[in-house]
PDB file of C-alpha atoms in Angstrom:
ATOM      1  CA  UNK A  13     105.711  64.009  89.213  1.00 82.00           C
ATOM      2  CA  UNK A  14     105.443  67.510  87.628  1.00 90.00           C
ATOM      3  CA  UNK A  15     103.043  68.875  90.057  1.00 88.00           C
ATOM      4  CA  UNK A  16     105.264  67.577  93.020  1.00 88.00           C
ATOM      5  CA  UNK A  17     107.975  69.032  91.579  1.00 89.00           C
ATOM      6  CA  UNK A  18     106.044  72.477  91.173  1.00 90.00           C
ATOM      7  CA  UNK A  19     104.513  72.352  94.576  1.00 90.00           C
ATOM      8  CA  UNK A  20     108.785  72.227  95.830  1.00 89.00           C
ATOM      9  CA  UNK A  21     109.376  74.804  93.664  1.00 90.00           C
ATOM     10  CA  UNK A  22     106.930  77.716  95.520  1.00 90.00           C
ATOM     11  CA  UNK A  23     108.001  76.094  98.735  1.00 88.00           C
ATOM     12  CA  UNK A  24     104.394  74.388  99.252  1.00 89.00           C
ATOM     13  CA  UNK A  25     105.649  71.350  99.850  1.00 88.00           C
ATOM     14  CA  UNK A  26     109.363  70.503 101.541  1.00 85.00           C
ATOM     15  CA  UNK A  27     111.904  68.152  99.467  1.00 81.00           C
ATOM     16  CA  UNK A  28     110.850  65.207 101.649  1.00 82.00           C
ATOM     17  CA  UNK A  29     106.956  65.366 100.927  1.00 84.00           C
ATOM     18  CA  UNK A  30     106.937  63.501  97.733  1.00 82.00           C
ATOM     19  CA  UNK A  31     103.689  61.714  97.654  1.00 86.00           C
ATOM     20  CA  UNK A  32      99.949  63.183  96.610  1.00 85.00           C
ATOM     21  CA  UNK A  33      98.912  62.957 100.369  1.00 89.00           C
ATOM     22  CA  UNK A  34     100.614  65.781 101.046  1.00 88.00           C
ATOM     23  CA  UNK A  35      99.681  67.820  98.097  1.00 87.00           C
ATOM     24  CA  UNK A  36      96.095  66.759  99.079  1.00 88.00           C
ATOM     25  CA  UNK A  37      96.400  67.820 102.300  1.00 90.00           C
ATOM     26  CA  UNK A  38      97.688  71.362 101.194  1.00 89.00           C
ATOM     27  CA  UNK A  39      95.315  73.988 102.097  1.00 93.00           C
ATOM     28  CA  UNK A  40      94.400  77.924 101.288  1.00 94.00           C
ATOM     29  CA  UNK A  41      96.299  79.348 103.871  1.00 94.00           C
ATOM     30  CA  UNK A  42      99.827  77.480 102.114  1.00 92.00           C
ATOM     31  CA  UNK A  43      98.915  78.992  98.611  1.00 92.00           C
ATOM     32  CA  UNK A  44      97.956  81.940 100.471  1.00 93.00           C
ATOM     33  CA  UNK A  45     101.317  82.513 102.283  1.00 93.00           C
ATOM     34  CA  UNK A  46     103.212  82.347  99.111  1.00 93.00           C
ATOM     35  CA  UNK A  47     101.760  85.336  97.204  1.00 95.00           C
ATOM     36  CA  UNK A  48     104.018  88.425  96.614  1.00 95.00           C
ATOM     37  CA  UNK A  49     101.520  90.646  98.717  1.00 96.00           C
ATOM     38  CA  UNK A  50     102.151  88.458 101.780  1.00 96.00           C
ATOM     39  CA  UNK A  51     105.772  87.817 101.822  1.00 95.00           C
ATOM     40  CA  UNK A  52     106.164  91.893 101.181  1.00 94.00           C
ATOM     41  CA  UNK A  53     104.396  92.172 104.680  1.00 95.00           C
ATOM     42  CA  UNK A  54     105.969  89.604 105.954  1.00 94.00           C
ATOM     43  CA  UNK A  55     109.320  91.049 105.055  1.00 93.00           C
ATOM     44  CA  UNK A  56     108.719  93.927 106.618  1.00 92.00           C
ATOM     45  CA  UNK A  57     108.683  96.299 103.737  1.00 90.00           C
ATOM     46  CA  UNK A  58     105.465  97.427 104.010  1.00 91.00           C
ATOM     47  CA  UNK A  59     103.051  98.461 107.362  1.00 93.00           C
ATOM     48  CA  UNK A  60     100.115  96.158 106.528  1.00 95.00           C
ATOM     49  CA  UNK A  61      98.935  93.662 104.159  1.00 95.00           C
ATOM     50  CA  UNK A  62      96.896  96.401 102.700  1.00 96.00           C
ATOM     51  CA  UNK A  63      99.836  98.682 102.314  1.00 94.00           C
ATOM     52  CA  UNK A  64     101.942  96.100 100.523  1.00 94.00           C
ATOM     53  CA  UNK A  65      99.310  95.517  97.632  1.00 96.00           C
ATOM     54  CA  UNK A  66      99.403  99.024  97.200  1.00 95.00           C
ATOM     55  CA  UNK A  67     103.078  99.371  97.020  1.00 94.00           C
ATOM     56  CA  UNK A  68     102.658  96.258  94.479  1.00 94.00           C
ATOM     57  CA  UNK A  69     100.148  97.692  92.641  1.00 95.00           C
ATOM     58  CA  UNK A  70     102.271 101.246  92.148  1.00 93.00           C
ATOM     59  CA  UNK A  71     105.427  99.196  91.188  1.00 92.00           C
ATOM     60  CA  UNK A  72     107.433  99.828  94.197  1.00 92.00           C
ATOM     61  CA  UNK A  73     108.432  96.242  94.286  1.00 93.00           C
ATOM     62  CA  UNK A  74     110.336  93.970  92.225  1.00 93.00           C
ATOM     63  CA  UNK A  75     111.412  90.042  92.226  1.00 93.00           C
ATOM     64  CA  UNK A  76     114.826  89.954  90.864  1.00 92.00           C
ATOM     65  CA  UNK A  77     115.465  92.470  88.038  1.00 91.00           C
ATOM     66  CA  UNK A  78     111.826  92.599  87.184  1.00 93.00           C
ATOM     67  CA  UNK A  79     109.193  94.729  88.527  1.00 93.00           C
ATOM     68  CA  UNK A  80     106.217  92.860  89.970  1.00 93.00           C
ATOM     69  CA  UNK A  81     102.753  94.553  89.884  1.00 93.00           C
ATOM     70  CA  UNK A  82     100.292  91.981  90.681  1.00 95.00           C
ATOM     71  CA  UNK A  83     100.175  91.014  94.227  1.00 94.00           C
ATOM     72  CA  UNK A  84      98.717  87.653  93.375  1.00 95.00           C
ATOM     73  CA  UNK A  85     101.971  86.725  92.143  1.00 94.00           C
ATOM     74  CA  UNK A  86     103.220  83.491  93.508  1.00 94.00           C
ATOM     75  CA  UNK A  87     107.101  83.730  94.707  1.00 93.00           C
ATOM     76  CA  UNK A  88     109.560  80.789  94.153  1.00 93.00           C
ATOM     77  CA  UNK A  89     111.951  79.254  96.738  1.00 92.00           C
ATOM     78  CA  UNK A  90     114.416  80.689  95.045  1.00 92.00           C
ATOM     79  CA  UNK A  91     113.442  84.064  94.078  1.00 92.00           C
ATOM     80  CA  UNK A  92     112.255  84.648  97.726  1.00 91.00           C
ATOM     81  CA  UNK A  93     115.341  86.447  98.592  1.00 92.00           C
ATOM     82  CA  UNK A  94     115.599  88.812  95.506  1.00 92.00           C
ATOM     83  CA  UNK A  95     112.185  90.779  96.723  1.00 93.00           C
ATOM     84  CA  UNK A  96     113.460  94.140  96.899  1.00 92.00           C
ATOM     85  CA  UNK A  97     111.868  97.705  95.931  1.00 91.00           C
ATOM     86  CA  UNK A  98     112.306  98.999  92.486  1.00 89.00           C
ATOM     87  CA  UNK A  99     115.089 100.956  91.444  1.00 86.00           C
ATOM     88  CA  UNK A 100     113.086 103.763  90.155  1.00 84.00           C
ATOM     89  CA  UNK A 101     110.886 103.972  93.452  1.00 84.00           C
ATOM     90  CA  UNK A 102     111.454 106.499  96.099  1.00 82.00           C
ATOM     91  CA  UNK A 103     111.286 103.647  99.044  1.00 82.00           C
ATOM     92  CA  UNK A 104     114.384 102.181  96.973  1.00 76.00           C
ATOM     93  CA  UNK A 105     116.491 105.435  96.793  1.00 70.00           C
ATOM     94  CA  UNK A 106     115.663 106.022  93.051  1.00 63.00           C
ATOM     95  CA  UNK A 107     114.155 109.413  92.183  1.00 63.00           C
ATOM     96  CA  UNK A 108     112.748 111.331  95.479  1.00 63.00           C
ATOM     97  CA  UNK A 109     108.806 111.578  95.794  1.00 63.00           C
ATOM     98  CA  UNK A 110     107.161 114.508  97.820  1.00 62.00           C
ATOM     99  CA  UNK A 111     110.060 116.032  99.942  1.00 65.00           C
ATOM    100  CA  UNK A 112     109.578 118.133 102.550  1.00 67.00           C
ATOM    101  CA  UNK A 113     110.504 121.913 102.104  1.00 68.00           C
ATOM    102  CA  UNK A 114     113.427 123.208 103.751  1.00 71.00           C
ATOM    103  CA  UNK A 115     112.677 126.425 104.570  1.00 65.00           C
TER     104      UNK A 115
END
């Protein structure tokens, strides 16, 4: 009951899949799509997949209020929406990074 209840809580499984076949039946790529580094891709935040773990890894990227630096981390349902960059990170207007001159 607790591990179905988990499993609809990342978004592995959907409300109506509440039996062990379908947790059974889950595979890598469902774990897999429900890591931070993915859904930043996905989201279009980032270039690659590559890029994304980097910007994770720099703490460019938060979930909700907090920042997020370990692109492993698995994103809830609910906190899917709240992925957003960091508010002290140039990609998120904080502080500018290397600005061009203007000469």
């Amino acid at each position: 009951e607790a591990l179905l209840r988990r499993m609809n809580r990342y978004g592995l499984l959907d409300e109506g899949q509440n039996k062990l076949d379908y947790v059974l039946a889950l595979t890598v790529e469902n774990f897999l799509e429900r890591r931070l580094q993915t859904l930043v891709f996905k989201s279009g935040m980032a270039k690659s997949i590559h890029h994304a773990r980097v910007l994770i890894r720099q703490r460019h990227i938060r979930v909700g209020r907090q920042v997020v630096n370990v692109p492993s981390f698995m994103v809830r349902v609910d906190s899917q929406k709240h992925i957003d960059f960091s508010l002290t990170s140039p990609f998120g207007g904080g502080r500018p990074g290397r600005v061009k001159r203007k000469n």
